[in-house]
Amino acid sequence: MGSSFGKIFKIHTYGESHGPALGVVIEGCPAGLTIDKSFIQTELDRRKPGQSKITTQRREADEFEVLSGVFEGKSTGTPISILIRNEDQKSKDYSHIADKFRPSHADYTFQAKYGIRDYRGGGRSSARETVARVAAGAIAKLLLKHYGITCQSYVSQVGALKLEKDYTQLDLSKTEDNILRCPDPEMAEAMISLIDETRKKRDTIGGIITGVIKGTPAGLGEPVFDKLHAELGKAMLSINAVKGFEYGSGFDGVKLNGSAHNDAFYQEGNEVKTRTNHSGGVQGGISNGQDIYFNVAFKPVATIMMDQESINEDGDSVTVSGKGRHDPCVVPRAVPIVEAMSALVIADYLLISKANRL
C-alpha cells in the first residue's frame, strides 16, 4: 500500500535504499511516445548523489534499464518498467542504529506500523526511493513536451537566505549553472557558502524550492476532492523531508484585500488571460491557463553528525551517533524531484481531461 500514484498516468515504485535495486512501473503512458533515453539519464544525473561538496558523497551512477513497454524507441502502450541498480551501499554504516530510533526519522513510526523495519538507510523511507520518481517523471516530461507544457523548479531559499525576486524576474535557463540550482548567481554563492559552513559544523539546514509549470491548458483538475492544487500538494508532501506547500499567493495572500487579490480577466486574441496571477493558475481546483507556481518547504536533514539522545526498541535511553554519507541540505538534489512530481500530476490530469468532454 502507498507505493502508487496517479489515476491514468499511474506509477508504482519499489525497492529500498540498500537493496539490490529500485524501480518504477508506469501504466497509462500513451503508445507512440518517443522515449528519449539520454533525456531520462540527464534527469537522473541531476538527482544522483555525489554531485558536489554540498551533497552526500555516496557514489551511484544511477544508470537505468528499461525492462518493458518500449520498442524501437517508442512506448507501446503497455506498462513501462524501469530498473536502477544500487552500487554503493554501505549498510555497515547503519549497524550501530539497528535497534535505535533516530530523532525525526521514520524508524519509530515504521516499527509501530509494521513491527519490523529495514534500518539500512531507512529502507523505503529513504530519499533514495525518489530515483524511481525522477525516472517516471522524465517520461511524463516527454509526454508534456508533446503538448508544449514545461515543469521547472529552482532553489529560492536556504535557511534565512531568501531570494526576493519572483520567478518572472529570473532567467530559469540559468538554474543549472551552479551546484545549488538557483538562477540568481549572487544569491546562489551565498547559499552555497551557508550550506558548506553548516556541513563543516556537522549540522544540516533546510530550504525552499519554487516550482513553475508553463503551458498548462485551461480545464485540468476536478472541482471537489481532486482539485489540481490539492493533487500538487499531495505530490509535493509525499517527497521526503517536505514540511510545507503553498501555491499562488499562498500564505502571503491573507495580507491582501479581495479587491487587490482578485485576478481580472481579459481577452487577448483567442486567449483568455488574467492581469494578475494571485490564483497561481488554478481557480476552483481547475487550471485557468496561466502559469502554475508554488513553493515547497524542506526541513533540515534529520541525520546530523552529532550525538543525540533517544531510545531503543526496549525503551532504554541511548545515544545516537550520526554516521554514513548524508546531504547537509536536500534542496539542490530535490529540484528534479519537485519537477518530476509536477510532471506526473499534470500528465495524469491531461489524460483525464480527454475523457471529460467530446
XYZ file of N, CA and C in Angstrom, residues 63-241:
537
model
N 22.422 4.592 -13.470
C 22.093 4.194 -14.830
C 20.868 3.292 -14.787
N 20.007 3.409 -15.774
C 18.726 2.701 -15.725
C 18.606 1.669 -16.836
N 17.731 0.709 -16.595
C 17.401 -0.301 -17.593
C 15.896 -0.244 -17.845
N 15.496 -0.244 -19.099
C 14.077 -0.336 -19.443
C 13.769 -1.810 -19.690
N 12.901 -2.367 -18.862
C 12.608 -3.796 -18.928
C 11.404 -4.123 -19.804
N 10.518 -3.149 -19.988
C 9.310 -3.426 -20.772
C 8.658 -2.127 -21.211
N 7.721 -2.238 -22.159
C 6.887 -1.117 -22.554
C 7.463 -0.180 -23.589
N 8.686 -0.466 -24.067
C 9.316 0.376 -25.088
C 9.861 -0.523 -26.185
N 9.546 -0.213 -27.425
C 10.017 -0.990 -28.571
C 10.449 -0.039 -29.676
N 11.664 -0.237 -30.152
C 12.232 0.607 -31.196
C 12.121 2.092 -30.865
N 12.374 2.394 -29.576
C 12.447 3.779 -29.136
C 11.131 4.454 -28.826
N 10.023 3.713 -28.929
C 8.709 4.307 -28.662
C 7.926 3.481 -27.645
N 7.074 4.182 -26.883
C 6.211 3.482 -25.928
C 5.205 2.626 -26.679
N 4.889 1.465 -26.115
C 3.965 0.543 -26.782
C 2.544 0.623 -26.237
N 2.362 1.402 -25.173
C 1.051 1.481 -24.542
C 0.886 0.500 -23.411
N 1.837 -0.422 -23.258
C 1.826 -1.383 -22.156
C 2.694 -0.843 -21.018
N 2.630 -1.431 -19.813
C 3.401 -0.900 -18.686
C 4.898 -0.792 -18.992
N 5.445 0.359 -18.661
C 6.875 0.603 -18.814
C 7.544 0.325 -17.467
N 8.498 -0.574 -17.466
C 9.212 -0.908 -16.228
C 10.655 -0.441 -16.339
N 11.104 0.322 -15.338
C 12.468 0.855 -15.312
C 13.154 0.405 -14.027
N 14.387 -0.054 -14.142
C 15.169 -0.549 -13.007
C 16.437 0.278 -12.858
N 16.757 0.672 -11.607
C 18.007 1.373 -11.293
C 18.703 0.587 -10.193
N 19.861 0.038 -10.490
C 20.559 -0.795 -9.513
C 21.357 0.053 -8.517
N 21.389 -0.391 -7.259
C 22.252 0.224 -6.248
C 23.659 -0.339 -6.388
N 24.661 0.507 -6.239
C 26.046 0.079 -6.419
C 26.953 0.434 -5.250
N 26.571 1.437 -4.438
C 27.495 1.952 -3.423
C 26.869 1.922 -2.034
N 26.171 0.823 -1.725
C 25.584 0.710 -0.397
C 26.686 0.431 0.634
N 26.587 1.057 1.774
C 27.484 0.754 2.889
C 26.613 0.502 4.107
N 25.977 -0.676 4.106
C 24.989 -0.991 5.145
C 25.605 -1.026 6.532
N 26.923 -1.315 6.617
C 27.571 -1.355 7.931
C 27.525 -0.003 8.622
N 27.352 1.074 7.843
C 27.252 2.407 8.433
C 26.026 2.542 9.327
N 25.083 1.610 9.197
C 23.822 1.714 9.940
C 23.667 0.648 11.018
N 24.651 -0.260 11.154
C 24.536 -1.341 12.143
C 24.440 -0.808 13.567
N 25.014 0.359 13.807
C 25.016 0.919 15.162
C 23.637 1.439 15.578
N 22.700 1.584 14.635
C 21.356 2.065 14.990
C 20.291 1.009 14.676
N 20.720 -0.257 14.588
C 19.797 -1.334 14.228
C 18.601 -1.423 15.175
N 18.808 -1.110 16.456
C 17.699 -1.190 17.420
C 17.385 0.168 18.051
N 17.914 1.243 17.425
C 17.708 2.580 17.987
C 16.798 3.400 17.083
N 16.097 4.356 17.690
C 15.216 5.239 16.925
C 15.900 6.600 16.748
N 16.270 6.903 15.512
C 16.938 8.179 15.243
C 15.936 9.333 15.341
N 16.302 10.431 16.004
C 15.389 11.572 16.129
C 14.926 12.090 14.770
N 13.621 12.319 14.636
C 12.986 12.883 13.442
C 13.088 12.004 12.198
N 13.471 10.743 12.372
C 13.457 9.781 11.277
C 12.178 8.952 11.350
N 12.019 8.061 10.380
C 10.829 7.194 10.336
C 11.055 5.865 11.060
N 12.159 5.734 11.801
C 12.458 4.467 12.472
C 11.323 4.018 13.396
N 10.937 4.904 14.305
C 9.905 4.530 15.278
C 8.558 4.294 14.608
N 8.170 5.173 13.683
C 6.846 5.042 13.074
C 6.743 3.798 12.196
N 7.827 3.435 11.489
C 7.818 2.182 10.717
C 7.698 0.984 11.651
N 8.424 1.026 12.780
C 8.354 -0.067 13.755
C 6.945 -0.183 14.329
N 6.329 0.969 14.615
C 4.975 0.973 15.173
C 3.958 0.441 14.167
N 4.152 0.759 12.894
C 3.197 0.342 11.857
C 3.356 -1.119 11.457
N 4.607 -1.544 11.207
C 4.835 -2.865 10.635
C 5.362 -3.902 11.626
N 5.947 -3.436 12.736
C 6.560 -4.380 13.675
C 7.920 -4.863 13.200
N 8.391 -4.311 12.088
C 9.689 -4.652 11.518
C 10.124 -3.478 10.654
N 11.414 -3.271 10.507
C 11.881 -2.168 9.674
C 13.253 -2.483 9.106
N 13.535 -1.915 7.974
C 14.852 -2.010 7.352
C 15.638 -0.791 7.816
N 16.559 -0.994 8.748
C 17.299 0.133 9.319
C 18.425 0.617 8.414
N 18.718 -0.120 7.334
C 19.835 0.251 6.460
C 19.447 1.465 5.608
N 19.790 2.635 6.070
C 19.480 3.838 5.324
C 18.010 4.214 5.333
N 17.220 3.507 6.135
C 15.801 3.833 6.231
C 14.898 3.015 5.332
N 15.485 2.145 4.477
C 14.650 1.309 3.625
C 13.775 2.131 2.696
N 12.461 1.913 2.760
C 11.525 2.623 1.891
C 11.373 4.090 2.286
N 11.732 4.438 3.516
C 11.590 5.834 3.941
C 12.754 6.694 3.471
N 13.758 6.072 2.855
C 14.923 6.807 2.377
C 14.580 7.635 1.147
N 15.220 8.784 1.018
C 15.046 9.618 -0.174
C 15.629 8.943 -1.413
N 16.347 7.857 -1.232
C 16.837 7.094 -2.382
C 15.676 6.611 -3.243
N 14.490 6.435 -2.631
C 13.305 5.994 -3.375
C 12.940 6.960 -4.487
N 13.305 8.226 -4.334
C 12.890 9.231 -5.319
C 13.572 9.068 -6.667
N 14.616 8.225 -6.752
C 15.238 7.977 -8.054
C 14.210 7.384 -9.014
N 13.308 6.553 -8.488
C 12.268 5.941 -9.317
C 11.264 6.991 -9.789
N 10.955 7.943 -8.927
C 10.018 9.010 -9.302
C 10.598 9.881 -10.411
N 11.896 10.164 -10.320
C 12.524 11.013 -11.334
C 12.542 10.303 -12.690
N 12.771 8.995 -12.674
C 12.730 8.240 -13.921
C 11.339 8.318 -14.554
N 10.310 8.114 -13.736
C 8.935 8.198 -14.236
C 8.595 9.620 -14.651
N 9.052 10.591 -13.865
C 8.795 11.988 -14.178
C 9.419 12.415 -15.492
N 10.555 11.804 -15.838
C 11.205 12.126 -17.112
C 10.312 11.715 -18.284
N 9.661 10.562 -18.157
C 8.744 10.129 -19.217
C 7.514 11.027 -19.247
N 7.032 11.437 -18.057
C 5.910 12.385 -18.017
C 6.301 13.697 -18.689
N 7.532 14.156 -18.469
C 8.004 15.392 -19.112
C 8.026 15.249 -20.634
N 8.429 14.074 -21.113
C 8.439 13.839 -22.556
C 7.031 13.904 -23.126
N 6.066 13.389 -22.374
C 4.668 13.469 -22.802
C 4.193 14.920 -22.813
N 4.515 15.662 -21.771
C 4.085 17.061 -21.681
C 4.743 17.922 -22.759
N 5.975 17.608 -23.092
C 6.671 18.353 -24.149
C 5.889 18.279 -25.451
N 5.254 17.150 -25.681
C 4.429 16.962 -26.887
C 3.289 17.974 -26.937
N 2.842 18.436 -25.754
C 1.736 19.389 -25.654
C 2.209 20.805 -25.329
N 3.515 21.025 -25.332
C 4.051 22.357 -25.078
C 4.017 22.781 -23.623
N 4.023 21.817 -22.705
C 3.974 22.101 -21.272
C 5.338 21.833 -20.656
N 5.821 22.755 -19.813
C 7.106 22.573 -19.138
C 6.945 22.664 -17.629
N 7.758 21.902 -16.918
C 7.800 21.944 -15.445
C 9.226 22.296 -15.039
N 9.397 23.438 -14.383
C 10.715 23.889 -13.945
C 10.689 24.179 -12.446
N 11.838 24.016 -11.815
C 11.957 24.313 -10.385
C 13.335 24.896 -10.107
N 13.448 25.601 -8.992
C 14.737 26.165 -8.597
C 14.743 26.416 -7.096
N 15.933 26.504 -6.530
C 16.081 26.795 -5.100
C 15.870 28.291 -4.886
N 14.927 28.637 -4.017
C 14.635 30.046 -3.754
C 14.953 30.464 -2.316
N 15.301 29.490 -1.464
C 15.654 29.841 -0.085
C 16.477 28.722 0.537
N 17.476 29.109 1.323
C 18.238 28.185 2.166
C 18.360 28.837 3.527
N 17.847 28.177 4.550
C 17.851 28.792 5.871
C 17.140 30.133 5.822
N 17.779 31.186 6.321
C 17.183 32.524 6.315
C 17.499 33.303 5.042
N 18.325 32.739 4.170
C 18.675 33.418 2.926
C 17.570 33.181 1.901
N 16.845 34.236 1.569
C 15.684 34.106 0.689
C 15.862 34.952 -0.561
N 15.587 34.353 -1.705
C 15.606 35.072 -2.969
C 14.311 35.859 -3.088
N 14.400 37.179 -3.036
C 13.206 38.017 -3.008
C 12.566 38.186 -4.390
N 13.313 37.966 -5.449
C 12.744 38.050 -6.797
C 11.795 36.877 -7.033
N 10.674 37.145 -7.734
C 9.817 36.014 -8.075
C 10.250 35.449 -9.424
N 9.639 34.344 -9.819
C 10.119 33.613 -10.991
C 10.043 34.435 -12.275
N 9.130 35.397 -12.335
C 9.007 36.212 -13.558
C 10.172 37.156 -13.745
N 10.958 37.378 -12.677
C 12.111 38.278 -12.740
C 13.424 37.528 -12.952
N 13.329 36.215 -13.121
C 14.521 35.379 -13.210
C 14.626 34.706 -14.573
N 15.845 34.382 -14.965
C 16.086 33.585 -16.165
C 16.260 32.135 -15.713
N 15.190 31.358 -15.809
C 15.216 29.993 -15.279
C 16.141 29.078 -16.068
N 16.586 29.518 -17.241
C 17.546 28.716 -18.001
C 18.909 28.670 -17.308
N 19.127 29.555 -16.334
C 20.388 29.593 -15.604
C 20.378 28.726 -14.349
N 19.278 28.026 -14.098
C 19.152 27.227 -12.877
C 20.254 26.184 -12.754
N 20.638 25.569 -13.860
C 21.650 24.506 -13.820
C 23.079 25.049 -13.895
N 23.248 26.373 -13.841
C 24.579 26.960 -13.985
C 25.433 26.848 -12.724
N 24.836 26.462 -11.598
C 25.601 26.328 -10.360
C 25.126 25.099 -9.598
N 25.930 24.648 -8.637
C 25.648 23.398 -7.913
C 24.435 23.498 -7.001
N 23.974 24.714 -6.706
C 22.810 24.876 -5.835
C 21.498 24.779 -6.614
N 21.541 25.114 -7.896
C 20.348 25.198 -8.751
C 19.470 26.389 -8.353
N 20.127 27.520 -8.213
C 19.449 28.796 -8.008
C 19.827 29.696 -9.178
N 18.843 30.244 -9.917
C 19.149 31.020 -11.124
C 19.709 32.407 -10.868
N 19.836 32.820 -9.609
C 20.443 34.101 -9.282
C 21.874 33.830 -8.805
N 22.904 34.149 -9.592
C 24.285 33.767 -9.265
C 24.779 34.271 -7.912
N 24.492 35.515 -7.585
C 24.978 36.075 -6.326
C 24.344 35.383 -5.128
N 23.019 35.199 -5.169
C 22.349 34.522 -4.069
C 22.793 33.065 -3.989
N 23.029 32.454 -5.132
C 23.486 31.065 -5.146
C 24.797 30.915 -4.387
N 25.725 31.828 -4.623
C 27.018 31.760 -3.935
C 26.855 31.898 -2.431
N 25.978 32.799 -2.003
C 25.745 32.989 -0.568
C 25.130 31.740 0.041
N 24.195 31.143 -0.676
C 23.532 29.933 -0.176
C 24.490 28.749 -0.121
N 25.347 28.639 -1.143
C 26.342 27.563 -1.157
C 27.282 27.698 0.041
N 27.702 28.907 0.320
C 28.593 29.154 1.457
C 27.920 28.778 2.767
N 26.613 29.116 2.890
C 25.881 28.786 4.112
C 25.781 27.270 4.289
N 25.490 26.547 3.223
C 25.396 25.094 3.316
C 26.748 24.490 3.676
N 27.809 24.995 3.061
C 29.148 24.463 3.335
C 29.567 24.748 4.776
N 29.257 25.928 5.281
C 29.550 26.248 6.683
C 28.781 25.322 7.619
N 27.521 25.062 7.270
C 26.688 24.171 8.088
C 27.260 22.758 8.084
N 27.698 22.303 6.909
C 28.288 20.961 6.783
C 29.535 20.830 7.652
N 30.367 21.864 7.642
C 31.600 21.819 8.435
C 31.316 21.791 9.934
N 30.151 22.294 10.313
C 29.743 22.250 11.724
C 29.061 20.933 12.069
N 29.021 20.016 11.082
C 28.409 18.696 11.237
C 26.903 18.789 11.480
N 26.303 19.832 10.900
C 24.868 20.056 11.067
C 24.202 20.086 9.693
N 22.888 20.362 9.687
C 22.135 20.419 8.429
C 21.242 21.652 8.421
N 20.695 21.965 7.235
C 19.857 23.154 7.099
C 18.783 22.889 6.045
N 17.647 23.575 6.166
C 16.537 23.382 5.243
C 16.476 24.447 4.165
N 15.418 24.394 3.368
C 15.281 25.372 2.296
C 13.950 25.261 1.581
N 13.782 26.079 0.558
C 12.540 26.120 -0.218
C 12.860 25.992 -1.702
N 12.042 25.219 -2.395
C 12.118 25.098 -3.852
C 10.847 25.699 -4.439
N 11.005 26.530 -5.445
C 9.876 27.107 -6.166
C 9.672 26.335 -7.467
N 8.425 25.959 -7.721
C 8.094 25.249 -8.948
C 7.261 26.124 -9.871
N 7.482 25.998 -11.164
C 6.752 26.777 -12.166
C 6.337 25.836 -13.301
N 5.049 25.807 -13.603
C 4.533 24.991 -14.701
C 3.952 25.938 -15.735
N 4.493 25.885 -16.946
C 4.047 26.776 -18.027
C 3.393 25.972 -19.149
N 2.419 26.603 -19.791
C 1.783 25.983 -20.948
C 0.613 25.087 -20.643
N 0.218 25.012 -19.357
C -0.917 24.164 -18.999
C -2.205 24.748 -19.583
N -2.992 23.958 -20.297
C -4.252 24.487 -20.833
C -5.280 24.691 -19.732
N -6.254 25.524 -19.968
C -7.361 25.682 -19.017
C -8.187 24.402 -19.013
N -8.682 24.051 -17.831
C -9.605 22.928 -17.743
C -9.071 21.674 -17.097
N -7.816 21.674 -16.595
C -7.279 20.484 -15.935
C -7.608 20.523 -14.446
N -8.062 19.414 -13.912
C -8.385 19.351 -12.489
C -9.828 18.965 -12.279
N -10.175 18.696 -11.033
C -11.530 18.299 -10.660
C -12.074 19.302 -9.644
N -13.385 19.530 -9.621
C -13.933 20.629 -8.822
C -14.070 20.393 -7.320
N -13.977 19.153 -6.863
C -14.241 18.927 -5.435
C -13.002 18.354 -4.739
N -12.915 17.041 -4.579
C -11.830 16.478 -3.774
C -10.508 16.362 -4.522
N -10.549 16.245 -5.828
C -9.322 16.067 -6.600
C -8.914 17.344 -7.325
N -9.024 18.461 -6.629
C -8.595 19.741 -7.177
C -7.137 19.651 -7.639
N -6.813 20.372 -8.698
C -5.465 20.319 -9.242
C -4.419 20.726 -8.202
N -4.694 21.809 -7.476
C -3.702 22.249 -6.483
C -3.620 21.283 -5.305
N -4.726 20.586 -5.010
C -4.697 19.600 -3.926
C -3.821 18.413 -4.320
N -3.922 18.000 -5.575
C -3.097 16.885 -6.039
C -1.630 17.286 -6.110
N -1.358 18.522 -6.515
C 0.018 19.011 -6.488
C 0.552 19.033 -5.059
N -0.294 19.470 -4.124
C 0.106 19.484 -2.721
C 0.408 18.089 -2.215
N -0.455 17.135 -2.548
C -0.220 15.738 -2.145
C 1.091 15.228 -2.723
N 1.318 15.533 -4.006
C 2.545 15.086 -4.672
C 3.775 15.633 -3.972
N 3.767 16.924 -3.654
C 4.934 17.544 -3.032
C 5.121 17.070 -1.590
N 4.022 16.928 -0.872
C 4.123 16.491 0.525
C 4.502 15.026 0.651
N 4.440 14.292 -0.470
C 4.875 12.891 -0.441
C 6.384 12.768 -0.589
N 7.059 13.878 -0.923
C 8.516 13.856 -1.071
C 9.158 13.890 0.310
N 10.213 13.118 0.485
C 10.921 13.070 1.781
C 11.334 14.463 2.233
N 11.168 14.731 3.506
C 11.624 15.966 4.168
C 10.763 17.190 3.886
